[in-house]
């Protein structure tokens, strides 16, 4: 009947037709422009088919349909809201036309049916699902709402309360939960899916399922009393307000729209959905989160290519235990690579093992690991005080104190203990790789692997390439990171590498504004409201004032012209007064232990009096916009410099490093995406407005050229 590049119409017996999503040359199905065009043609053919008794919707891939083609969103979202509305509405007309064919339709969901994939399945009269499949509407994770009728059909299929739960969470749902919710009608073993779906279609055609009434229910307003609907929506609004990420309005927009759409028939409700979709598509959150999704795919491809020549890591080692070393050892062992953990102190070894035990206990308690499996993982971490077995390891990671002399002593001894082809890595956060490698006999085997704390939670690892690091060493480090379930991003050796270098510019902006008289607590409030998970003062308390001050000094020294010594430095003052933050109970804030054993911050009454020592002109109030610009502009400009200097290869890698490494606000998409949203011209104007504050606020010449040309960092 029809053979396209994405869809086939296959005549079956007894007047049935199979509509099979079968994207040629790819392993998945997606609803891109080609697939939509072929779906349109398929609906036209089916509408005109003689003696059609029913349609079976299937997929030839291991997934059903993973959703819309996100890469097409970038161009679509450049259009006006009106143009987006017309484009998306025309696609909805196709789905409604399929829904209105006048014959029973059954979707056989064999794998992931996400976003548009589930929305297409919802147009069918009935749905049968493999017990291994998952379904969901994850659009809010992209700053969007479903736009192919998903909000309308979900509310009419399962009721507003369940629809709200699914759409506002964006989580994929397993087969048993989908059946319990009423999203699907039957769950079967994968091998029986087609047989059961065909049987259900035949039964519907015989009148054993009231498929026509089900389709009619989706065309009518939701059958729920006004008071009950109001109550459901109001309860959801309170939950969304408390739980939704900052500056991501999609869930709130959806609730307002759904509240109105439930009272309307399908076609009007779909217009309301598409109008709301068109509005959220133009928000900063949608633009940024879509770019984040694309960036995530980009860095996965880059890492896979970088690891192509990696040596297999069967045995690992960590030198320097404690919390960080224990976290690295645990992560390696958890992912199947046995690891030796060496330290000169039994106490530190015990601390490292305790960290691994703590993480494994969490997995056992949550049911993700059995006690037997956890015990086997723990057994594959071998604590030791000597170099026994180091001649068998493929990669050893040094995680000792951030002192160059100590690292030199440890690493030169390590080089003698391991095989000549073993990779030696340093978990340094601030010292240059070339400086650390200076006394090594085999610098080509040496690389940086900067993990972020807490290691079991933080996905990013900066893989730092020294000037003498061999490509195959980088490849093996990247491969090991991937094996550990981490996200590696390769960066060039420089003071602070990428993430801490950029963060240092931000923190210096904070220190300078506090020196100029700002209230640190007000700065925290403003930056947290702007989208950061914690303000800069609170962040320093969590990191540890001594650690933060040392890292800032080391990195700043590497860019002395742009980052000269801060005369009135709040961090240095705090360290001098033994106020280290959470680690000893007082920093910018005071900390008490809550009933769950976690530190709870409170205002320290004496902090403002202490800070007066480094505020020579007293205190004054700064506007929110000025606070934001004084911290964010140097961060963005430092990110621009890092990209220009080749510290990182692409804007995608840079922005994802900031998102994964320091909790950069997701709705901004990263420093360079934020720069694109502002526009290079506006960024330069804001920087020039603060030029008197010093060279850290000076745009590069290339950025000024971009401003004049209207250029952007992302070109898609």
XYZ file of C-alpha atoms in Angstrom:
716
model
C 0.000 0.000 0.000
C 2.791 2.412 0.940
C 6.554 2.130 1.333
C 8.331 5.200 2.687
C 11.678 5.874 4.342
C 10.086 5.947 7.795
C 6.673 4.277 7.522
C 5.221 1.269 5.746
C 1.564 0.384 5.235
C 1.317 -3.403 5.010
C -1.978 -5.100 4.097
C -2.895 -7.925 6.474
C -5.762 -10.411 6.236
C -9.428 -9.698 7.024
C -9.315 -6.006 6.087
C -6.590 -5.090 8.588
C -3.576 -2.911 7.753
C -0.306 -2.599 9.643
C 1.152 0.894 9.965
C 4.799 0.134 10.753
C 7.307 2.781 11.838
C 10.516 1.554 10.199
C 13.076 4.312 9.783
C 15.580 3.194 7.164
C 19.267 3.232 8.077
C 18.735 4.024 11.779
C 18.216 2.034 14.953
C 15.351 4.171 16.276
C 12.134 5.802 15.107
C 11.545 9.507 15.611
C 8.929 11.983 14.473
C 10.950 14.272 12.233
C 9.687 16.174 9.189
C 10.083 13.122 6.947
C 8.160 10.845 9.318
C 5.358 13.399 9.715
C 5.106 13.785 5.931
C 4.848 10.016 5.500
C 2.328 9.764 8.339
C 0.214 12.324 6.469
C 0.383 10.227 3.308
C -0.448 7.085 5.290
C -3.544 8.689 6.824
C -4.678 9.821 3.379
C -4.324 6.285 2.007
C -6.082 4.733 4.998
C -8.923 7.262 4.792
C -9.584 6.211 1.200
C -9.043 2.476 1.677
C -11.934 0.213 0.752
C -13.172 -2.340 3.309
C -10.696 -1.212 5.984
C -11.625 -2.909 9.286
C -8.748 -1.852 11.537
C -5.143 -0.629 11.832
C -2.283 -2.162 13.804
C 0.428 0.393 14.692
C 3.867 -1.185 15.180
C 7.593 -0.495 15.171
C 10.294 -2.567 13.488
C 12.948 -1.228 15.867
C 13.805 -2.205 19.436
C 12.068 1.001 20.499
C 8.605 2.162 19.486
C 9.135 5.897 18.854
C 11.541 7.971 20.969
C 9.689 11.207 20.232
C 10.149 14.242 18.052
C 13.461 15.037 16.383
C 14.994 17.455 18.883
C 17.508 18.711 16.323
C 14.621 20.224 14.352
C 13.426 22.171 17.391
C 16.281 24.659 17.154
C 15.133 25.978 13.770
C 11.437 25.742 14.647
C 11.912 27.760 17.824
C 13.545 30.615 15.916
C 10.134 31.330 14.378
C 7.500 33.608 15.885
C 4.952 32.104 18.306
C 2.328 32.470 15.581
C 4.409 30.558 13.046
C 5.194 27.837 15.594
C 1.474 27.583 16.374
C 0.518 27.054 12.734
C 3.265 24.465 12.163
C 2.459 22.387 15.244
C -1.312 22.682 14.765
C -1.060 21.287 11.232
C 0.741 18.227 12.618
C -1.960 17.809 15.239
C -4.575 17.793 12.503
C -2.892 14.647 11.137
C -3.001 12.864 14.484
C -6.669 13.778 14.932
C -7.408 12.537 11.418
C -5.837 9.185 12.286
C -7.841 9.085 15.514
C -11.008 9.738 13.491
C -10.498 7.003 10.861
C -13.669 5.303 12.033
C -12.099 1.871 12.530
C -10.450 0.304 15.584
C -6.735 1.017 15.961
C -4.286 -0.787 18.246
C -0.743 0.318 19.126
C 1.776 -2.446 19.880
C 4.325 -0.674 22.087
C 7.482 -2.781 21.990
C 10.045 -0.401 23.523
C 10.425 3.218 24.541
C 7.428 5.345 23.548
C 8.417 8.782 24.758
C 7.033 12.237 24.074
C 5.580 12.252 20.586
C 5.892 8.465 20.527
C 3.372 8.096 23.345
C 1.250 10.911 21.917
C 0.898 8.982 18.645
C 0.023 5.794 20.552
C -2.654 7.713 22.478
C -4.481 8.418 19.217
C -5.158 4.679 18.926
C -8.297 3.106 20.341
C -6.340 0.524 22.341
C -2.746 -0.073 23.406
C -0.831 -3.269 24.148
C 2.605 -2.936 25.750
C 5.616 -5.180 26.115
C 6.505 -5.803 29.744
C 10.003 -4.505 28.960
C 8.834 -1.239 27.391
C 8.599 2.183 28.990
C 6.379 5.135 28.158
C 6.362 8.768 29.222
C 6.001 12.429 28.374
C 9.397 13.971 29.253
C 8.888 17.349 27.559
C 9.151 19.376 30.802
C 12.770 18.245 31.046
C 13.339 20.270 27.863
C 11.427 23.262 29.218
C 8.429 22.326 27.052
C 5.012 20.693 27.280
C 3.608 17.942 25.044
C 2.568 19.492 21.747
C 1.109 16.629 19.715
C -2.123 16.326 21.706
C -0.566 14.571 24.686
C -2.023 16.860 27.340
C -5.486 16.560 25.822
C -5.578 12.794 25.299
C -3.889 11.915 28.600
C -6.464 13.877 30.612
C -9.303 12.132 28.761
C -7.693 8.678 28.921
C -6.564 8.493 32.560
C -8.062 11.597 34.174
C -6.485 14.967 35.007
C -4.749 13.886 38.240
C -2.729 11.091 36.625
C -2.093 13.185 33.518
C -0.680 15.972 35.686
C 1.548 13.549 37.591
C 2.994 12.084 34.385
C 3.460 15.355 32.525
C 4.847 17.452 35.400
C 7.341 14.764 36.445
C 8.443 13.895 32.910
C 9.577 10.484 34.167
C 9.468 7.311 32.047
C 7.003 4.766 33.412
C 7.285 0.982 33.307
C 4.679 -1.340 31.854
C 2.974 -2.411 35.081
C 2.552 1.215 36.188
C 1.259 2.222 32.758
C -1.313 -0.578 32.935
C -2.387 0.401 36.451
C -2.798 4.011 35.334
C -4.928 3.017 32.355
C -2.527 4.351 29.730
C -2.332 0.877 28.174
C -4.897 -1.910 28.080
C -2.710 -4.996 28.264
C 0.890 -5.894 29.139
C 2.423 -9.015 27.618
C 5.774 -10.725 27.139
C 7.815 -9.242 24.273
C 7.520 -12.348 22.099
C 3.712 -12.315 22.438
C 3.196 -8.610 21.718
C 2.245 -8.820 18.059
C -0.021 -11.825 18.565
C -1.935 -10.151 21.410
C -2.172 -6.806 19.607
C -3.631 -8.488 16.515
C -6.048 -10.475 18.668
C -7.176 -7.282 20.391
C -7.656 -5.585 17.013
C -9.743 -8.505 15.722
C -11.826 -8.525 18.903
C -12.438 -4.785 18.588
C -13.512 -5.217 14.971
C -15.987 -7.882 16.143
C -17.438 -5.445 18.662
C -15.938 -7.046 21.772
C -14.270 -3.755 22.782
C -16.257 -0.537 22.655
C -13.457 1.210 20.797
C -15.776 3.802 19.246
C -16.922 5.008 22.673
C -13.293 5.292 23.784
C -12.444 7.448 20.775
C -15.551 9.566 21.323
C -14.548 10.137 24.963
C -11.269 11.646 23.753
C -13.201 14.089 21.555
C -15.388 15.393 24.392
C -14.567 17.603 27.390
C -13.219 15.774 30.445
C -16.025 14.173 32.434
C -15.143 15.694 35.806
C -17.092 18.129 37.956
C -15.768 21.690 37.976
C -15.083 21.670 41.727
C -13.149 18.418 41.485
C -11.083 19.696 38.539
C -10.348 22.959 40.372
C -9.163 21.014 43.411
C -6.878 18.741 41.380
C -5.281 21.655 39.532
C -4.845 23.838 42.625
C -3.166 21.006 44.511
C -0.842 20.448 41.558
C -0.007 24.167 41.378
C 1.197 24.144 44.977
C 3.332 21.069 44.336
C 4.798 22.518 41.126
C 5.609 25.803 42.853
C 7.524 23.916 45.539
C 9.308 21.415 43.304
C 9.804 22.864 39.818
C 13.305 24.072 38.931
C 13.776 27.829 39.056
C 12.986 29.794 35.915
C 11.409 26.786 34.191
C 7.757 27.771 33.639
C 6.602 24.817 31.514
C 4.745 22.944 34.269
C 2.922 26.061 35.455
C 1.934 26.968 31.883
C 0.707 23.408 31.334
C -1.488 23.471 34.445
C -3.132 26.755 33.475
C -3.753 25.498 29.950
C -4.978 22.071 31.040
C -7.409 23.625 33.521
C -9.105 25.434 30.641
C -8.682 22.687 28.026
C -10.402 20.022 30.121
C -13.674 21.942 29.755
C -13.441 22.049 25.953
C -13.928 19.472 23.191
C -10.801 17.921 21.698
C -10.196 20.253 18.764
C -10.464 23.426 20.851
C -8.410 21.819 23.632
C -5.666 20.954 21.152
C -5.568 24.555 19.966
C -5.087 25.621 23.595
C -2.294 23.057 23.983
C -0.517 24.215 20.832
C -0.848 27.874 21.827
C 0.723 27.098 25.217
C 3.439 25.008 23.545
C 4.225 27.905 21.201
C 4.662 30.243 24.173
C 6.937 27.990 26.219
C 8.969 27.203 23.088
C 10.094 30.852 23.090
C 11.276 30.856 26.714
C 14.909 30.964 27.716
C 14.477 27.678 29.583
C 13.257 25.821 26.482
C 15.997 27.257 24.286
C 18.662 26.337 26.829
C 17.381 22.906 27.828
C 16.957 21.832 24.207
C 20.549 22.947 23.593
C 21.623 21.019 26.705
C 20.006 17.885 25.282
C 21.847 18.356 21.991
C 25.087 19.125 23.842
C 24.716 15.934 25.845
C 24.486 13.928 22.629
C 27.496 15.807 21.232
C 29.776 15.121 24.189
C 28.805 11.441 24.198
C 29.896 11.165 20.569
C 33.113 13.089 21.249
C 34.006 10.904 24.245
C 33.282 7.727 22.297
C 35.620 8.883 19.522
C 38.310 9.934 22.015
C 38.190 6.508 23.672
C 38.480 4.605 20.384
C 42.146 3.701 21.006
C 41.828 3.217 24.779
C 43.576 0.316 26.450
C 41.229 -1.849 28.482
C 41.390 -1.169 32.212
C 41.015 -4.417 34.139
C 42.751 -3.381 37.350
C 42.934 0.077 38.857
C 44.565 1.708 41.838
C 44.059 4.835 43.919
C 46.824 6.417 45.979
C 45.460 8.613 48.734
C 42.359 7.302 50.475
C 39.979 9.412 52.542
C 36.606 10.602 51.245
C 37.807 11.491 47.735
C 40.009 8.436 47.219
C 37.348 6.189 48.706
C 34.763 7.688 46.370
C 36.946 7.028 43.320
C 37.716 3.473 44.454
C 34.025 2.787 45.123
C 32.979 4.121 41.712
C 35.573 1.969 39.962
C 34.631 -1.180 41.877
C 30.906 -0.543 41.424
C 31.444 -0.596 37.675
C 33.437 -3.802 37.594
C 37.056 -2.627 37.800
C 38.803 -3.974 40.909
C 40.926 -1.354 42.608
C 43.805 -1.226 45.077
C 43.572 1.701 47.485
C 46.857 2.769 49.064
C 47.571 5.290 51.795
C 50.303 5.832 54.379
C 47.698 5.970 57.146
C 45.394 3.234 58.434
C 42.982 5.946 59.515
C 42.719 7.285 55.964
C 42.286 3.782 54.561
C 39.487 3.176 57.057
C 37.904 6.462 56.008
C 38.061 5.423 52.353
C 36.535 2.011 53.054
C 33.863 3.641 55.222
C 32.936 5.894 52.311
C 32.577 2.870 50.024
C 30.507 1.023 52.647
C 28.248 4.042 53.102
C 27.547 4.257 49.374
C 26.942 0.505 49.068
C 24.592 0.527 52.063
C 22.509 3.165 50.280
C 22.222 0.890 47.243
C 21.225 -2.090 49.390
C 18.694 -0.055 51.369
C 17.077 1.231 48.172
C 16.916 -2.274 46.700
C 19.277 -1.502 43.834
C 21.879 -4.021 45.033
C 21.632 -7.210 47.052
C 23.742 -7.625 50.180
C 25.737 -10.343 48.419
C 26.501 -8.117 45.422
C 27.454 -5.212 47.685
C 29.808 -7.457 49.650
C 31.481 -8.620 46.428
C 31.944 -5.018 45.271
C 33.468 -4.037 48.615
C 35.786 -7.042 48.462
C 37.127 -5.795 45.102
C 38.463 -2.669 46.884
C 41.780 -3.706 48.435
C 43.132 -1.281 51.078
C 46.892 -1.413 51.597
C 49.853 0.502 52.995
C 52.384 -0.644 50.386
C 52.735 -1.140 46.618
C 51.751 -4.809 46.532
C 50.140 -5.653 43.200
C 50.830 -2.254 41.645
C 52.806 -3.985 38.905
C 49.470 -5.418 37.703
C 47.410 -2.226 37.491
C 46.512 -0.558 34.198
C 45.648 2.873 35.631
C 46.567 4.406 38.969
C 44.950 7.631 40.185
C 46.828 9.832 42.642
C 44.510 11.659 45.071
C 46.880 13.075 47.692
C 47.025 16.577 49.142
C 47.255 19.549 46.717
C 50.926 20.282 47.383
C 53.345 20.063 44.465
C 56.227 18.625 46.500
C 54.050 15.884 47.954
C 52.716 14.949 44.519
C 56.236 14.823 43.074
C 57.379 12.428 45.792
C 54.323 10.186 45.480
C 54.312 10.071 41.678
C 58.010 9.391 41.170
C 57.697 6.457 43.582
C 54.585 5.282 41.758
C 56.369 5.367 38.430
C 58.873 2.844 39.775
C 56.124 0.581 41.141
C 53.882 0.263 38.072
C 54.431 -1.254 34.634
C 56.098 0.925 32.027
C 52.864 1.073 30.013
C 50.574 1.872 32.954
C 48.723 5.180 32.929
C 49.333 7.422 35.930
C 46.679 10.061 36.600
C 46.422 12.900 39.083
C 43.146 13.986 40.637
C 44.526 17.494 41.081
C 41.999 20.307 41.061
C 44.333 23.273 40.704
C 47.970 22.331 40.019
C 49.134 22.247 36.408
C 49.699 18.822 34.889
C 52.997 19.882 33.304
C 54.255 21.109 36.680
C 53.291 17.847 38.376
C 54.867 15.808 35.557
C 58.201 17.667 35.687
C 60.208 14.952 37.525
C 58.567 11.971 35.819
C 60.557 9.690 33.527
C 57.478 8.836 31.448
C 55.421 12.051 31.194
C 53.710 10.668 28.086
C 51.900 8.202 30.394
C 50.745 10.940 32.771
C 47.346 12.656 32.602
C 44.966 14.588 34.818
C 41.682 13.010 35.936
C 39.887 15.647 37.989
C 36.885 14.121 39.764
C 34.355 16.369 41.457
C 33.161 15.883 45.017
C 31.144 13.909 46.018
C 32.527 11.441 43.476
C 29.619 8.954 43.571
C 27.165 11.750 42.722
C 29.004 14.161 40.430
C 29.115 12.878 36.819
C 31.903 15.079 35.438
C 35.573 14.179 35.150
C 37.964 16.661 33.556
C 40.612 14.684 31.664
C 43.573 17.059 31.464
C 46.003 16.710 28.602
C 49.511 17.907 29.459
C 51.873 19.151 26.759
C 53.720 15.798 26.851
C 50.724 13.510 27.436
C 50.409 10.873 24.696
C 47.094 10.631 22.798
C 46.715 6.976 23.807
C 47.051 7.986 27.467
C 44.193 10.460 27.058
C 42.184 7.764 25.272
C 42.664 5.288 28.115
C 41.710 7.889 30.734
C 38.546 8.751 28.790
C 37.724 5.066 28.375
C 38.183 4.432 32.099
C 35.875 7.354 32.905
C 33.219 5.937 30.593
C 33.625 2.506 32.183
C 32.997 4.140 35.568
C 29.780 5.691 34.283
C 31.236 9.196 34.292
C 31.109 11.986 31.720
C 34.687 12.798 30.650
C 35.542 16.109 29.023
C 39.091 16.530 27.734
C 40.692 19.892 28.499
C 44.087 21.445 27.892
C 46.464 21.990 30.779
C 46.260 25.494 32.246
C 45.812 26.980 35.732
C 42.453 25.761 37.030
C 41.848 23.744 33.849
C 38.287 24.626 32.789
C 35.665 24.420 35.524
C 37.650 25.803 38.465
C 39.195 28.481 36.257
C 35.762 29.750 35.236
C 34.398 29.356 38.767
C 37.333 31.344 40.146
C 36.338 34.340 38.014
C 32.818 34.116 39.477
C 34.115 33.797 43.047
C 36.459 36.734 42.580
C 33.465 38.779 41.476
C 31.840 37.789 44.759
C 34.905 38.669 46.850
C 35.224 42.053 45.138
C 31.584 43.005 45.694
C 31.783 41.982 49.369
C 34.933 44.098 49.685
C 32.959 46.963 48.128
C 30.382 46.691 50.912
C 27.804 44.139 49.787
C 26.022 41.912 52.294
C 27.194 38.335 51.593
C 23.783 36.943 52.609
C 22.022 39.268 50.166
C 24.414 38.175 47.405
C 23.593 34.544 48.221
C 19.863 35.285 48.120
C 20.122 37.031 44.748
C 22.280 34.355 43.121
C 20.123 31.517 44.436
C 17.029 33.308 43.106
C 18.900 33.688 39.802
C 19.150 29.907 39.623
C 22.329 28.732 41.362
C 21.803 25.788 43.750
C 23.676 27.740 46.425
C 25.047 31.251 46.689
C 28.811 31.903 46.615
C 29.223 32.420 50.372
C 27.341 29.226 51.152
C 29.332 27.399 48.449
C 32.622 28.414 50.067
C 31.340 27.197 53.432
C 30.492 23.817 51.901
C 33.798 23.492 50.012
C 35.801 24.625 53.018
C 37.243 28.100 53.362
C 40.845 26.896 53.534
C 40.417 24.783 50.402
C 38.568 27.517 48.524
C 41.100 30.177 49.449
C 44.044 27.981 48.427
C 42.502 27.021 45.078
C 41.564 30.630 44.352
C 45.091 31.830 45.135
C 46.748 29.136 42.989
C 44.499 29.716 39.981
C 44.577 33.506 40.265
C 48.381 33.416 40.305
C 48.250 31.779 36.883
C 46.390 34.804 35.480
C 48.035 37.474 37.596
C 47.465 40.312 35.120
C 43.730 39.652 34.944
C 43.301 38.259 38.464
C 45.668 40.185 40.752
C 45.783 39.555 44.481
C 42.612 40.830 46.158
C 43.707 43.201 48.883
C 40.568 42.871 50.979
C 39.852 39.145 50.668
C 36.986 37.695 52.727
C 38.254 34.119 52.296
C 41.705 34.973 53.592
C 40.081 36.756 56.540
C 37.906 33.749 57.352
C 40.872 31.369 57.251
C 42.880 33.682 59.503
C 40.058 33.486 62.056
C 39.787 29.682 61.780
C 36.339 29.911 60.185
C 36.502 27.067 57.679
C 32.776 26.616 57.033
C 30.803 23.433 57.552
C 33.908 21.418 58.428
C 34.279 23.228 61.772
C 30.801 24.696 62.178
C 31.360 28.332 61.276
C 32.249 30.284 58.155
C 30.091 32.944 56.583
C 27.255 31.103 58.347
C 27.031 28.979 61.483
C 26.105 25.309 61.248
C 24.172 23.064 63.584
C 23.360 19.398 63.066
C 19.713 18.718 62.250
C 17.825 15.584 63.424
C 18.983 13.754 60.271
C 22.628 14.446 61.048
C 23.018 17.013 58.278
C 24.436 20.525 58.740
C 21.804 23.253 58.920
C 22.920 26.813 58.236
C 21.957 29.812 60.309
C 23.005 33.445 60.307
C 26.230 33.996 62.248
C 25.676 37.186 64.233
C 29.344 38.176 64.204
C 30.069 37.655 60.492
C 29.148 41.167 59.374
C 31.258 42.661 62.157
C 34.217 40.511 61.095
C 33.796 41.387 57.410
C 33.921 45.087 58.270
C 37.696 44.584 58.472
C 37.854 44.055 54.687
C 35.209 46.651 53.755
C 37.244 49.888 53.846
C 34.373 52.003 52.530
C 31.744 50.478 54.780
C 28.613 48.712 53.609
C 26.120 49.634 50.934
C 23.192 48.052 49.152
C 23.610 46.822 45.585
C 20.748 46.273 43.157
C 19.984 42.714 42.103
C 20.980 43.306 38.475
C 24.344 44.730 39.515
C 25.033 41.789 41.829
C 24.223 39.343 39.031
C 26.360 41.158 36.467
C 29.339 41.584 38.793
C 29.473 37.810 39.318
C 28.191 36.448 36.002
C 30.010 38.727 33.539
C 33.535 37.663 34.637
C 32.409 34.027 34.608
C 31.120 34.285 31.032
C 34.163 36.238 29.838
C 36.538 33.670 31.363
C 34.582 30.905 29.619
C 34.930 32.794 26.330
C 38.695 33.087 26.856
C 38.974 29.375 27.645
C 37.204 28.502 24.397
C 39.329 30.928 22.374
C 42.519 29.482 23.886
C 41.505 25.934 22.980
C 41.272 24.780 26.587
C 38.188 22.888 25.466
C 37.238 21.867 21.955
C 33.630 22.971 21.559
C 30.973 25.197 23.151
C 29.014 22.019 23.926
C 31.844 20.570 26.019
C 32.411 23.841 27.851
C 28.780 24.402 28.749
C 28.170 20.799 29.789
C 31.261 20.888 32.012
C 29.801 23.852 33.897
C 26.363 22.268 34.171
C 27.739 18.951 35.425
C 30.635 20.286 37.490
C 29.334 23.291 39.415
C 25.560 23.231 39.067
C 25.437 26.109 36.585
C 21.737 27.080 36.287
C 20.194 24.692 33.769
C 17.759 27.243 32.368
C 20.752 29.315 31.205
C 22.228 26.318 29.364
C 25.851 27.111 30.241
C 28.047 30.195 29.981
C 28.181 30.295 26.179
C 24.486 29.543 25.688
C 23.781 32.329 28.197
C 26.034 34.614 26.155
C 24.076 33.730 23.015
C 20.775 34.449 24.783
C 22.038 37.860 25.881
C 23.671 38.453 22.510
C 27.359 39.262 22.150
C 26.566 42.962 21.754
C 24.616 43.104 25.028
C 27.327 41.108 26.807
C 29.968 43.592 25.656
C 27.806 46.545 26.749
C 27.350 45.066 30.225
C 31.057 44.268 30.522
C 32.094 47.751 29.424
C 29.713 49.222 31.993
C 31.814 47.468 34.670
C 35.203 48.132 33.050
C 36.393 50.247 35.991
C 36.368 47.123 38.167
C 39.426 45.747 36.375
C 40.680 43.586 33.480
C 38.528 40.609 34.501
C 35.609 42.544 32.999
C 37.401 43.234 29.703
C 35.883 41.438 26.665
C 38.267 39.803 24.211
C 38.721 41.338 20.773
C 37.141 38.287 19.198
C 34.047 38.767 21.348
C 33.869 42.402 20.245
C 34.090 41.190 16.641
C 31.236 38.780 17.331
C 29.206 41.649 18.773
C 29.723 43.742 15.649
C 28.846 40.808 13.376
C 25.893 39.566 15.429
C 27.611 36.171 15.683
C 26.814 33.412 18.182
C 28.707 30.512 19.751
C 26.052 28.004 18.689
C 25.367 28.036 14.971
C 22.619 25.403 14.640
